[in-house]
Short mmCIF file of C-alpha atoms and ligand atoms in Angstrom, two decimals:
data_model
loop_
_atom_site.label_atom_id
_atom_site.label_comp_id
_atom_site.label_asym_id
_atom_site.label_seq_id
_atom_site.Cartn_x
_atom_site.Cartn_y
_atom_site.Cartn_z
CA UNK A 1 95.43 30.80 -162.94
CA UNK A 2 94.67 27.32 -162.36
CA UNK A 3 96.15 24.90 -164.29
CA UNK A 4 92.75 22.99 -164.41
CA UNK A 5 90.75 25.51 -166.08
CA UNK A 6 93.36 26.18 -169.36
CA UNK A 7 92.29 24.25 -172.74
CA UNK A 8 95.47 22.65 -173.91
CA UNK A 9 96.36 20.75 -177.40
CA UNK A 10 98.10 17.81 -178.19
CA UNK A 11 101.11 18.77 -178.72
CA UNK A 12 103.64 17.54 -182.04
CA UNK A 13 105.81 14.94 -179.92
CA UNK A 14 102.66 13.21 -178.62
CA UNK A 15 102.80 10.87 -181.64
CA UNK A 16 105.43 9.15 -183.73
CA UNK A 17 103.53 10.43 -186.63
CA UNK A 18 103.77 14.12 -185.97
CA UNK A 19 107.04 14.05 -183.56
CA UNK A 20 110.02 15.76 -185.67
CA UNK A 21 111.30 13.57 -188.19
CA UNK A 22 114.91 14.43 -187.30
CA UNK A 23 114.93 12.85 -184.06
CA UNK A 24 114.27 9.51 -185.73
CA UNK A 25 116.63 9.64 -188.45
CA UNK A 26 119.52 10.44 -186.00
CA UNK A 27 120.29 6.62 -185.38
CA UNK A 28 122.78 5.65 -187.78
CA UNK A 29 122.37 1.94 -187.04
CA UNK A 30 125.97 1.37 -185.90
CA UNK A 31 124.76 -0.93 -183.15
CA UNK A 32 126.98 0.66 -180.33
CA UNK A 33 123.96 0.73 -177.90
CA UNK A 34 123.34 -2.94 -178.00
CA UNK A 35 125.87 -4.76 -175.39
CA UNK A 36 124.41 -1.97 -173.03
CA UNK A 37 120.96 -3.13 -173.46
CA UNK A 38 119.86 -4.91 -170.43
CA UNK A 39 116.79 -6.42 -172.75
CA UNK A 40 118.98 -7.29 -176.08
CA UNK A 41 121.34 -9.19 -173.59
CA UNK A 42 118.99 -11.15 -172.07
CA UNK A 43 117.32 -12.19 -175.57
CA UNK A 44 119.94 -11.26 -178.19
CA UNK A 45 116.97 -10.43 -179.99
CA UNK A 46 117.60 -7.30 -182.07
CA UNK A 47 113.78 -6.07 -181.94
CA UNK A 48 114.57 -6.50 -178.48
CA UNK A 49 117.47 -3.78 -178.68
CA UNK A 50 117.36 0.03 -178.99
CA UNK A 51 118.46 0.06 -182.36
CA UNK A 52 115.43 -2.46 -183.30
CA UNK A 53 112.97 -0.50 -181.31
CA UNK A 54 113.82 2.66 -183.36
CA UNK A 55 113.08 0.39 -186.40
CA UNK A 56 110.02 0.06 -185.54
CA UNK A 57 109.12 3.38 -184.54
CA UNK A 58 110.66 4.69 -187.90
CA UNK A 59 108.01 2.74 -189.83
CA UNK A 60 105.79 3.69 -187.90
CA UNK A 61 106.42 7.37 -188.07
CA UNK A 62 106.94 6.41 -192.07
CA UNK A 63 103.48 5.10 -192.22
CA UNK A 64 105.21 1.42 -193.12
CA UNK A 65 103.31 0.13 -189.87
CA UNK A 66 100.85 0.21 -187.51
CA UNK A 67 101.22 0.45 -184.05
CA UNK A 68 100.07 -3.19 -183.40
CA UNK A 69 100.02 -4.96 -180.03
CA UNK A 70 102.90 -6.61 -181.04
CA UNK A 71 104.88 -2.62 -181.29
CA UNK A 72 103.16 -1.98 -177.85
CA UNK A 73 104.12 -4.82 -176.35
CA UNK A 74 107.98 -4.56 -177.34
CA UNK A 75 107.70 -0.62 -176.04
CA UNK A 76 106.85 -2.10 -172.84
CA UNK A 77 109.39 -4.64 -172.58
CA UNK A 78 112.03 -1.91 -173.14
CA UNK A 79 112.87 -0.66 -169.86
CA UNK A 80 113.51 2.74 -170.10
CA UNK A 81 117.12 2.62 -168.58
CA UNK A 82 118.61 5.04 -171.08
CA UNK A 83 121.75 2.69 -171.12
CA UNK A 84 121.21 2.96 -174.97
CA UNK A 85 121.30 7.15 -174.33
CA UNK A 86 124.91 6.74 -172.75
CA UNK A 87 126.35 4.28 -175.63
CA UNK A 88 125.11 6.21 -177.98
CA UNK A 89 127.87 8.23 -180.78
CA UNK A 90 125.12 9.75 -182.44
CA UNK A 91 122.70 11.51 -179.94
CA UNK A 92 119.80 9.17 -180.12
CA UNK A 93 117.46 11.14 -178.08
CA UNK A 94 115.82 7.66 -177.01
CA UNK A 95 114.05 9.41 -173.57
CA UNK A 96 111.90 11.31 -176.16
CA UNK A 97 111.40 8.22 -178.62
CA UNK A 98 110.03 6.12 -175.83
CA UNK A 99 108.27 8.25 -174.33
CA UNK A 100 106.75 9.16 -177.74
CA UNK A 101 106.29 5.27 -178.84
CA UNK A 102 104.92 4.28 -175.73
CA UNK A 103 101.83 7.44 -175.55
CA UNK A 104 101.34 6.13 -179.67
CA UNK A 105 100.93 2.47 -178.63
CA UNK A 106 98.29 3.54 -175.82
CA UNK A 107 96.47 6.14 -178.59
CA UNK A 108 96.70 2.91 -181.12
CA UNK A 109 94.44 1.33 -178.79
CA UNK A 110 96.21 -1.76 -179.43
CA UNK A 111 96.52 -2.88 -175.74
CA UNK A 112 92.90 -1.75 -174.51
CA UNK A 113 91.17 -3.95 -172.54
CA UNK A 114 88.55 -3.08 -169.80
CA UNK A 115 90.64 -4.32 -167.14
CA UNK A 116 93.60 -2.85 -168.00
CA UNK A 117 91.71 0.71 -168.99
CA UNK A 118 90.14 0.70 -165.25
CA UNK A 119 93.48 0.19 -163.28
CA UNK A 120 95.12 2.89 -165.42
CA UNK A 121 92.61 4.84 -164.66
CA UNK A 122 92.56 4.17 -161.39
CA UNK A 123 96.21 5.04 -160.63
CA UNK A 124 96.94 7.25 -162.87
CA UNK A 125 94.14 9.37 -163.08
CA UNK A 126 92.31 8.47 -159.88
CA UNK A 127 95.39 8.13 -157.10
CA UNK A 128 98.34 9.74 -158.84
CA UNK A 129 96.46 13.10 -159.14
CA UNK A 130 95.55 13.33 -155.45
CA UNK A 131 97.87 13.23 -153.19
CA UNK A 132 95.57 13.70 -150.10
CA UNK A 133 93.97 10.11 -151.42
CA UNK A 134 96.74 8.74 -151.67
CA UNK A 135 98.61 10.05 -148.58
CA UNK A 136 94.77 8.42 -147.08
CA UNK A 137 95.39 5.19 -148.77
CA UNK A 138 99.25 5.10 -147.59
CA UNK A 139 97.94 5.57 -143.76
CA UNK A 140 95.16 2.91 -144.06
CA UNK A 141 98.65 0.52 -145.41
CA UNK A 142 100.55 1.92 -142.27
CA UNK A 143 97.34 1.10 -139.93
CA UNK A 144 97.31 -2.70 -141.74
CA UNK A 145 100.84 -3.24 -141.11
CA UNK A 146 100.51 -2.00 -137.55
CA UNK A 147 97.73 -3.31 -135.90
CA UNK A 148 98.62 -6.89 -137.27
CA UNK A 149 96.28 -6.95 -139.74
CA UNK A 150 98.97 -7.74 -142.55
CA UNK A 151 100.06 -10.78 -140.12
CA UNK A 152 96.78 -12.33 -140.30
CA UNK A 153 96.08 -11.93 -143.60
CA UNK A 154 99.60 -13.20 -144.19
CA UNK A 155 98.79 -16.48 -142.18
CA UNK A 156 95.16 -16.95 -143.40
CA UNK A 157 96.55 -16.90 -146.78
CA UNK A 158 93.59 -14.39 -148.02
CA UNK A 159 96.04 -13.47 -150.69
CA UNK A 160 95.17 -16.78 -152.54
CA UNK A 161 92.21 -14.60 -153.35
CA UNK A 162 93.78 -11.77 -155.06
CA UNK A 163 94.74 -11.52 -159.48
CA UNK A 164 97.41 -13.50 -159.29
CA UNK A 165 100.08 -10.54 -160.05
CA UNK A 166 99.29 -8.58 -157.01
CA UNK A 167 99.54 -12.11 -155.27
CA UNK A 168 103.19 -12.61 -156.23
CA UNK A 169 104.20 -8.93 -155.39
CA UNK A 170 102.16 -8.99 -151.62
CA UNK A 171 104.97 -10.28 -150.02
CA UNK A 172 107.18 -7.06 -151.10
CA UNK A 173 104.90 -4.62 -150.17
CA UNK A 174 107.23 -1.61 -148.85
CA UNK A 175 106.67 -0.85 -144.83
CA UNK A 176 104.78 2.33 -144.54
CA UNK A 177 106.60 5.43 -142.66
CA UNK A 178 104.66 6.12 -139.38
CA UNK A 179 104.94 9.58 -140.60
CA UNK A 180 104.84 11.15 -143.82
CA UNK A 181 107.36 14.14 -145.14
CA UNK A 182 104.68 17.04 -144.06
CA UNK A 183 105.02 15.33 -140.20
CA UNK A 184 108.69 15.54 -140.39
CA UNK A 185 109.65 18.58 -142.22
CA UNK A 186 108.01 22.11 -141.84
CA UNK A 187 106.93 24.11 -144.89
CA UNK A 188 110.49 26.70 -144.21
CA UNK A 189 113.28 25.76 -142.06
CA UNK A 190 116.34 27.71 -141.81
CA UNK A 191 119.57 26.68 -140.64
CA UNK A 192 121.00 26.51 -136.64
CA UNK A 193 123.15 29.42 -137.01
CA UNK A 194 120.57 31.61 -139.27
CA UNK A 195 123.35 32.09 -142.22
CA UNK A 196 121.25 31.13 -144.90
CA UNK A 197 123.50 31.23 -148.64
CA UNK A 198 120.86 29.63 -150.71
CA UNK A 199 117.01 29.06 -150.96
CA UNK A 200 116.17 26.01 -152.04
CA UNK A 201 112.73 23.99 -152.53
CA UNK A 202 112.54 20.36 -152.04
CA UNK A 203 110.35 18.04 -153.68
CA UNK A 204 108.76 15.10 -151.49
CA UNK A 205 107.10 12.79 -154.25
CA UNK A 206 104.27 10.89 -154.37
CA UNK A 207 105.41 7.36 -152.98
CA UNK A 208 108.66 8.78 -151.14
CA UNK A 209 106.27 10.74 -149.44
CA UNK A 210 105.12 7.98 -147.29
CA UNK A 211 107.84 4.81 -148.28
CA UNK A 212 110.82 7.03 -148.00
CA UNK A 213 109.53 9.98 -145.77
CA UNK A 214 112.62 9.92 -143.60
CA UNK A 215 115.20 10.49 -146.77
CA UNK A 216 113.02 13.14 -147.11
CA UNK A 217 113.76 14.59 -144.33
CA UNK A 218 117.59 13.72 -144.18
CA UNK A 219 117.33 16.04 -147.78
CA UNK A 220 115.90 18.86 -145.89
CA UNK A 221 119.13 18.16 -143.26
CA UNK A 222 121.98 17.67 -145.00
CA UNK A 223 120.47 20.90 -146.54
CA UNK A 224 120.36 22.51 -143.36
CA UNK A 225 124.02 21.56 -142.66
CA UNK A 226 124.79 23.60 -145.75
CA UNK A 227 123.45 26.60 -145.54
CA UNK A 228 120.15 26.51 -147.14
CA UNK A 229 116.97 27.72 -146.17
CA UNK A 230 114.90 24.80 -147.21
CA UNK A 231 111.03 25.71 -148.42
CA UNK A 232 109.10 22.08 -148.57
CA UNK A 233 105.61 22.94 -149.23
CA UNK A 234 103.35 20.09 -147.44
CA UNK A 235 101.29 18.76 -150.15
CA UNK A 236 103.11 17.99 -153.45
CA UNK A 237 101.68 16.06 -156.39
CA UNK A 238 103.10 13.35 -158.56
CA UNK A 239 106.08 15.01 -160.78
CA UNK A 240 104.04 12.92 -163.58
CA UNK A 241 106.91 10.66 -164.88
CA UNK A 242 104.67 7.59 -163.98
CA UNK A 243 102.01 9.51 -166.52
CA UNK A 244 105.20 10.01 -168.53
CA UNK A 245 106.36 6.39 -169.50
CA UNK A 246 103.49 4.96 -169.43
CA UNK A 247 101.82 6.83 -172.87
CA UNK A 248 100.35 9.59 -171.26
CA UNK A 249 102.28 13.14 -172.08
CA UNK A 250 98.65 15.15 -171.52
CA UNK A 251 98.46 14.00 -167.85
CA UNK A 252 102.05 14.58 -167.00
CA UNK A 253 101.70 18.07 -168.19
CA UNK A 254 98.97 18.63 -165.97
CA UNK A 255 101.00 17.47 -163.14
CA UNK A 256 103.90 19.45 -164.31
CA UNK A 257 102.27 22.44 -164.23
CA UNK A 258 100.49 21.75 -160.64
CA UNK A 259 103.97 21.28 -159.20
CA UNK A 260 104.75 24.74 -160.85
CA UNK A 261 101.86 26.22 -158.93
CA UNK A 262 103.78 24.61 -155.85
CA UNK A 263 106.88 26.41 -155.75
CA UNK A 264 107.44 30.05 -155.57
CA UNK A 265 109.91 29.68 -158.17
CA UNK A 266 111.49 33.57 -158.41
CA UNK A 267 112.39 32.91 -154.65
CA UNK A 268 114.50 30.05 -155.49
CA UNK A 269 117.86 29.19 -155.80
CA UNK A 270 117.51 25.35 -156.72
CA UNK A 271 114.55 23.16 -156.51
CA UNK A 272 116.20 19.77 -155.27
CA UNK A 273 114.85 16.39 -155.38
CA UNK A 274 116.55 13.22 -153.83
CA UNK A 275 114.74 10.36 -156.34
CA UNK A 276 116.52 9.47 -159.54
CA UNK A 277 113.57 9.27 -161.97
CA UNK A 278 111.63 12.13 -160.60
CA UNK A 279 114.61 14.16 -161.08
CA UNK A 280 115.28 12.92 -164.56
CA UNK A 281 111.28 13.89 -165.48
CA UNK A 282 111.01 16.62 -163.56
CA UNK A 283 114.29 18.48 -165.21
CA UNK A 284 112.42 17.62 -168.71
CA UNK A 285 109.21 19.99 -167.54
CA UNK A 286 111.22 22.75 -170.06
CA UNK A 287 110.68 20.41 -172.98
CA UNK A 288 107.51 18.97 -171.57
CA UNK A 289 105.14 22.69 -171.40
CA UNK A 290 107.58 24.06 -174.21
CA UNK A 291 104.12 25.09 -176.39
CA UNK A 292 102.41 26.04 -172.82
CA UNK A 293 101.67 29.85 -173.57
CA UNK A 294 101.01 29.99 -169.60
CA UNK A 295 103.86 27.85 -168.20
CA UNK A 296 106.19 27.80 -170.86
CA UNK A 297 108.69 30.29 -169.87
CA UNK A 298 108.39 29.18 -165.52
CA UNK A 299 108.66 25.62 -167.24
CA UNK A 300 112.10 26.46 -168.78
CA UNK A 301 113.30 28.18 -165.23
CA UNK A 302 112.11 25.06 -163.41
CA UNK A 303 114.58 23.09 -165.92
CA UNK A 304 117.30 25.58 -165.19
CA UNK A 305 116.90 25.24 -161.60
CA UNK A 306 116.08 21.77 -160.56
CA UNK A 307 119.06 20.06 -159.01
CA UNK A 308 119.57 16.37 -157.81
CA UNK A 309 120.25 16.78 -154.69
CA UNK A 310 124.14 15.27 -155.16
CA UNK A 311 124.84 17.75 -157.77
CA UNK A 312 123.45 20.46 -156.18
CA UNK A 313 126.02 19.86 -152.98
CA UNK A 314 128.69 19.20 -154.63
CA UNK A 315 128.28 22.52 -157.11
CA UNK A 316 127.87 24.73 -154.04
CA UNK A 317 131.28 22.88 -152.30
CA UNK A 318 129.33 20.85 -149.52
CA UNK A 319 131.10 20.96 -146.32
CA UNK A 320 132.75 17.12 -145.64
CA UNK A 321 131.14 15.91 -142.06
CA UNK A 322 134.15 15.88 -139.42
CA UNK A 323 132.21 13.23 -137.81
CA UNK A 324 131.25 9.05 -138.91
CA UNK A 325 127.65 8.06 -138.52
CA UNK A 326 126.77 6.92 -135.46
CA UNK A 327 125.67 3.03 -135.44
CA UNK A 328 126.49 2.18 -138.96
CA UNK A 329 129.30 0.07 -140.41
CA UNK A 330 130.40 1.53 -143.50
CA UNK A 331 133.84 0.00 -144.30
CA UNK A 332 131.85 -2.50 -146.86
CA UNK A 333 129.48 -0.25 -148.73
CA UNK A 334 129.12 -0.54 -152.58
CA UNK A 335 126.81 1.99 -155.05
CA UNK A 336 124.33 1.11 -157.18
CA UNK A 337 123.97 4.05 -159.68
CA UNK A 338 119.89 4.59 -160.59
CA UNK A 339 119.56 4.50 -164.50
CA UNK A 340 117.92 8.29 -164.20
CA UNK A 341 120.89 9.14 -162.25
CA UNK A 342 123.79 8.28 -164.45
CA UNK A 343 121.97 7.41 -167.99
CA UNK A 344 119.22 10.20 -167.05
CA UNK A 345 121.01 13.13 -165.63
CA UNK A 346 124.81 11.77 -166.29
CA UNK A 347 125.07 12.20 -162.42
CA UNK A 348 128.03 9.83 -161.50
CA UNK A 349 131.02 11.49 -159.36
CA UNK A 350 128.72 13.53 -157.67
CA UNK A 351 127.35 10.66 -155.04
CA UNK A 352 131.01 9.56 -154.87
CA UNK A 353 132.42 12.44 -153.91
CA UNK A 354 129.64 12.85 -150.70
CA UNK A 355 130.07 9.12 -149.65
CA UNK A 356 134.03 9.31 -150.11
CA UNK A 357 133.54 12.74 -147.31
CA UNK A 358 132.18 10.93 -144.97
CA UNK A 359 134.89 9.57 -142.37
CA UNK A 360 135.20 5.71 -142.07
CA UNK A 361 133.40 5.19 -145.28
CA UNK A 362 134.94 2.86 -147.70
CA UNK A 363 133.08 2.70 -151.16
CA UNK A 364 134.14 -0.45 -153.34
CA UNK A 365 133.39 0.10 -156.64
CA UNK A 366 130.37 -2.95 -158.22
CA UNK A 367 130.94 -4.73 -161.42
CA UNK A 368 128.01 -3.33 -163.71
CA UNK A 369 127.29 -0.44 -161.58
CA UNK A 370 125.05 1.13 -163.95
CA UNK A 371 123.31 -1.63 -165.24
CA UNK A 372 119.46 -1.71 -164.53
CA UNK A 373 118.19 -3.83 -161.30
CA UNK A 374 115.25 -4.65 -162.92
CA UNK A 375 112.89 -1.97 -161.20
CA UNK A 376 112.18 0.59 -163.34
CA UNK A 377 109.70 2.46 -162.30
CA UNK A 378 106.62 -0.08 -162.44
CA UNK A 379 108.33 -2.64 -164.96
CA UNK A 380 109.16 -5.62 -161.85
CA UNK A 381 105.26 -5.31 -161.91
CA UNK A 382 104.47 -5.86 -165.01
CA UNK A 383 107.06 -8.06 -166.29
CA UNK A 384 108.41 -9.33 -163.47
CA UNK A 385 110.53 -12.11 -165.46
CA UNK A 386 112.88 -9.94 -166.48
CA UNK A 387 113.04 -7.68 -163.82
CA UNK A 388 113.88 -10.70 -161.46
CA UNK A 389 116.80 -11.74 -163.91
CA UNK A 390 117.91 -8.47 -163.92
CA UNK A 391 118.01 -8.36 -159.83
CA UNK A 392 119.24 -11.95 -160.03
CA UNK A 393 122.36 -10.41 -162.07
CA UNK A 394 122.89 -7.34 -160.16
CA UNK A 395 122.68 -9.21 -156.44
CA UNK A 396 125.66 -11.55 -158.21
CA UNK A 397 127.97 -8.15 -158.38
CA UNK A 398 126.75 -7.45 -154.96
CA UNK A 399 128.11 -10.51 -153.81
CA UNK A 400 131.42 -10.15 -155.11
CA UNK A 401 131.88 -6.94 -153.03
CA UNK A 402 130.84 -8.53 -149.60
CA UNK A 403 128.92 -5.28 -149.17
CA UNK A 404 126.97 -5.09 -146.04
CA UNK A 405 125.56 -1.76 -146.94
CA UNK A 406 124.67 -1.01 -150.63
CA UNK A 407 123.07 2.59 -151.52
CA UNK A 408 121.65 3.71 -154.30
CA UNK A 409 119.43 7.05 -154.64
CA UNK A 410 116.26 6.30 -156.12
CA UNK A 411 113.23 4.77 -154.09
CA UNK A 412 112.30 2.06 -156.82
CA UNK A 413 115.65 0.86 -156.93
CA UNK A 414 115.81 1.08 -153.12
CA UNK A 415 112.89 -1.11 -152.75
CA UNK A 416 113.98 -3.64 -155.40
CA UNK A 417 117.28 -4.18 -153.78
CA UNK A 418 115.83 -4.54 -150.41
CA UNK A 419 113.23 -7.22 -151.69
CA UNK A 420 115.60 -8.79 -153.73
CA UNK A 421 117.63 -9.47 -150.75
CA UNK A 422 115.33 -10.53 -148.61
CA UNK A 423 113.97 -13.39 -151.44
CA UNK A 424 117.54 -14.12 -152.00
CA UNK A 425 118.39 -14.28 -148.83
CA UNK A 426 120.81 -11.48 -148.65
CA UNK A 427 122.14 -9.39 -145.34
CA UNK A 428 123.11 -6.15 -146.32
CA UNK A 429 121.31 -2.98 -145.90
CA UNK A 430 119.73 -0.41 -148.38
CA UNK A 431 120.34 3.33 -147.99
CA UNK A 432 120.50 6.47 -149.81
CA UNK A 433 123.62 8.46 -150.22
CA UNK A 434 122.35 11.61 -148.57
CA UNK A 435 120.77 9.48 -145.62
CA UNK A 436 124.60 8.61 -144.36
CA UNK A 437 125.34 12.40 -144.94
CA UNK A 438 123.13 13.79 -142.62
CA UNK A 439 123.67 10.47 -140.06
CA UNK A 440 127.70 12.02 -140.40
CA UNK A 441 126.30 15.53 -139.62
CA UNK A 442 124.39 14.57 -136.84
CA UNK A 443 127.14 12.26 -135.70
CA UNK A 444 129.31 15.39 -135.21
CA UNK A 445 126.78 17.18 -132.20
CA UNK A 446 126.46 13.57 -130.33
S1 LIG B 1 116.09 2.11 -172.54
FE1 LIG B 1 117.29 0.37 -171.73
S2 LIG B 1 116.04 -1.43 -172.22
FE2 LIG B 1 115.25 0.25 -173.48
S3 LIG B 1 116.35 0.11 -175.42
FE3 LIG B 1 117.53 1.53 -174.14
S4 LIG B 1 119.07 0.23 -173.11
FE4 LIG B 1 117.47 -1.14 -173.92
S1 LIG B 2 124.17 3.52 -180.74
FE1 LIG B 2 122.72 5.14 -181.34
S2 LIG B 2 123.02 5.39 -183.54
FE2 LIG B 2 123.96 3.43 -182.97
S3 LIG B 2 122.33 1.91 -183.31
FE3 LIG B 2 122.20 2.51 -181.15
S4 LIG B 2 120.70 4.18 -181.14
FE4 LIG B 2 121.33 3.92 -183.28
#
């Protein structure tokens, strides 16, 4: 049946109002969570701080407040780094309150404006949702970049006529892959020697499709190089956690439920995906469709069976590489841990334990490891203040290691190392933990 044509409800955690009251009342106010709050330590503000946020949501849910612009504004200058989740004695299930506050501040109307209503739309509803638009828009990018059309506009200065936001963030524009996951990877591949232990499904993403395309398709190898028969169907949708965060639950359903369509899920052993805040949404989509009379139940399997990639290799016993990546120093290589990786999906020794396999790799640990870079999802857009304090910080730690390759395994991190470095005028490199993997695997036929 297609997703399109069921009539779904709001459901009871759309709203701080109607979400269950227990969640709410489990802070205890101990203030554990706030020396991990990236926001609170930069302001030492406590409405600034998890426990102050849940304040406000509590009077809000009591009916003591409104959600004002002032309530939607602090939801958005919470980053959604989950730090607080970690810290936390009690439980705080703070990726539901946020996600909760932030769809009740856009349903509070509070931060409406026509501007700001038509690029929502726009990318939410209008590019997230098609991924044949967008994979049209990504090309026309790659084209620009290519043909030296980004040059001239670069040395014309035409972005002096762009809103001055999109001004400031043209110069970190990501290079576009000259080809996309569906050009590198075929729908089934199978391993060389045909022994095939596990099915598995990949998941390309939206943006990764075309910024990251060839993680994608060191995934799919390292993979491979395991056993796995790896089914990556060609045209994947958004896995909705942009719709997610950013107020609107109804819309990431719908995606949810598209991706379901996607996979043949009985088939499966695993569905695996290689980007930290996907995978932290997309292991939710249990929660998410739990009152889905259609999805419900494959929504709950999904949960079951989506794996980070790192986890999943290291539950089935990867196989170490016998071989060190060809081309690529890796005696000064420090990790970055993605907030949906180790706050999300408490996914920590599992990318250690692959980089620490790979021969000639030495992994020196970084002061504040899992402290938030500043990316978060689309927060260095909108407040990019913070987010370049935040980089500021974490390129200090960097420092300290002498690192001349740092990885991390998420593609907005990726991105806001990489520009960081190049503002700040660092050397090292960016790559993803499973990248040097399957550079060690093919290392070992060369
Ligand atoms: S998610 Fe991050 S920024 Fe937001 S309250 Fe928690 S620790 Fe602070
Ligand atoms: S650590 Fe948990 S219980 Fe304590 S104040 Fe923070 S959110 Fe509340």
């Amino acid at each position: 049946m297609s997703s399109a044509t069921n009539n779904h409800t709001a459901h009871s955690h759309d709203s701080l109002k109607t979400l269950e009251y227990s969640t709410i009342q489990q802070c205890i106010h101990c203030g554990f969570c706030l020396p991990t709050c990236p926001t609170w330590d930069e302001t030492r503000q406590e409405r600034n701080s998890p426990r102050g946020r849940i304040a406000l949501m509590r009077a809000i849910a009591d009916g003591r407040m409104n959600a004002t612009k002032e309530f939607a504004d602090e939801m958005y200058f919470c980053l959604g780094c989950l730090a607080c989740k970690t810290a936390c004695p009690s439980g705080v299930d703070y990726p539901q309150l946020f996600e909760t506050a932030r769809a009740t501040a856009e349903q509070s109307g509070a931060l409406k404006s026509t501007r700001r209503d038509l690029i929502r739309g726009l990318l939410l509803r209008g590019l997230f949702t098609r991924p044949r638009l967008l994979r049209a828009i990504g090309r026309a990018l790659y084209l620009f970049q290519v043909t030296g059309l980004q040059d001239l506009f670069r040395r014309l200065r035409l972005s002096r006529f762009l809103p001055a936001k999109l001004r400031q963030l043209e110069p970190q524009s990501p290079a576009i892959q000259p080809k996309f996951s569906h050009q590198l990877i075929r729908p089934v591949e199978r391993p060389a020697d045909n022994q095939v232990k596990y099915r598995v499904g990949v998941l390309t993403g939206c943006v990764q499709d075309f910024i990251f395309s060839d993680i994608n398709r060191d995934t799919v190898d390292a993979l491979l190089a395991n056993g796995c028969e790896v089914h990556t169907p060609p045209l994947q949708t958004c896995c909705g956690s942009l719709s997610s965060h950013n107020g609107e639950p109804e819309l990431a359903r719908e995606l949810a439920r598209r991706n379901l369509d996607s996979f043949d899920l009985a088939k499966l052993d695993a569905i695996i995906t290689n980007a930290a805040g996907c995978g932290s949404h997309l292991k939710s989509y249990g929660v998410l469709l739990a009152d889905d009379p259609v999805y419900g139940e494959r929504a709950a399997e999904w949960s079951r069976k989506c794996k980070d990639v790192h986890e999943f290799l290291v539950e089935i016993g990867f196989r170490a590489p016998k071989a060190a990546p060809v081309g690529l120093q890796l005696d000064k290589l420090t990790y970055h841990e993605a907030c949906h990786l180790c706050h999300g999906q408490k996914i920590t020794i599992q990318p250690r334990k692959i980089l620490k396999s790979i021969p000639g790799l030495k992994l020196t640990e970084l002061t504040e490891s899992t402290w938030c870079c500043g990316s978060a999802g689309i927060y260095n857009i909108v407040q990019p203040e913070m987010s370049q304090k935040l980089i500021t910080r974490k390129l200090k730690h960097i420092d300290t290691t002498e690192a001349t390759v740092v990885v991390t395994a998420n593609p907005g991190c990726h991105l806001q190392l990489f520009n960081g470095a190049k503002l700040q005028k660092r050397t090292f490199q960016v790559r993803h933990p499973i990248s040097l993997l399957a550079a060690a695997y093919r290392a070992e036929g060369s």
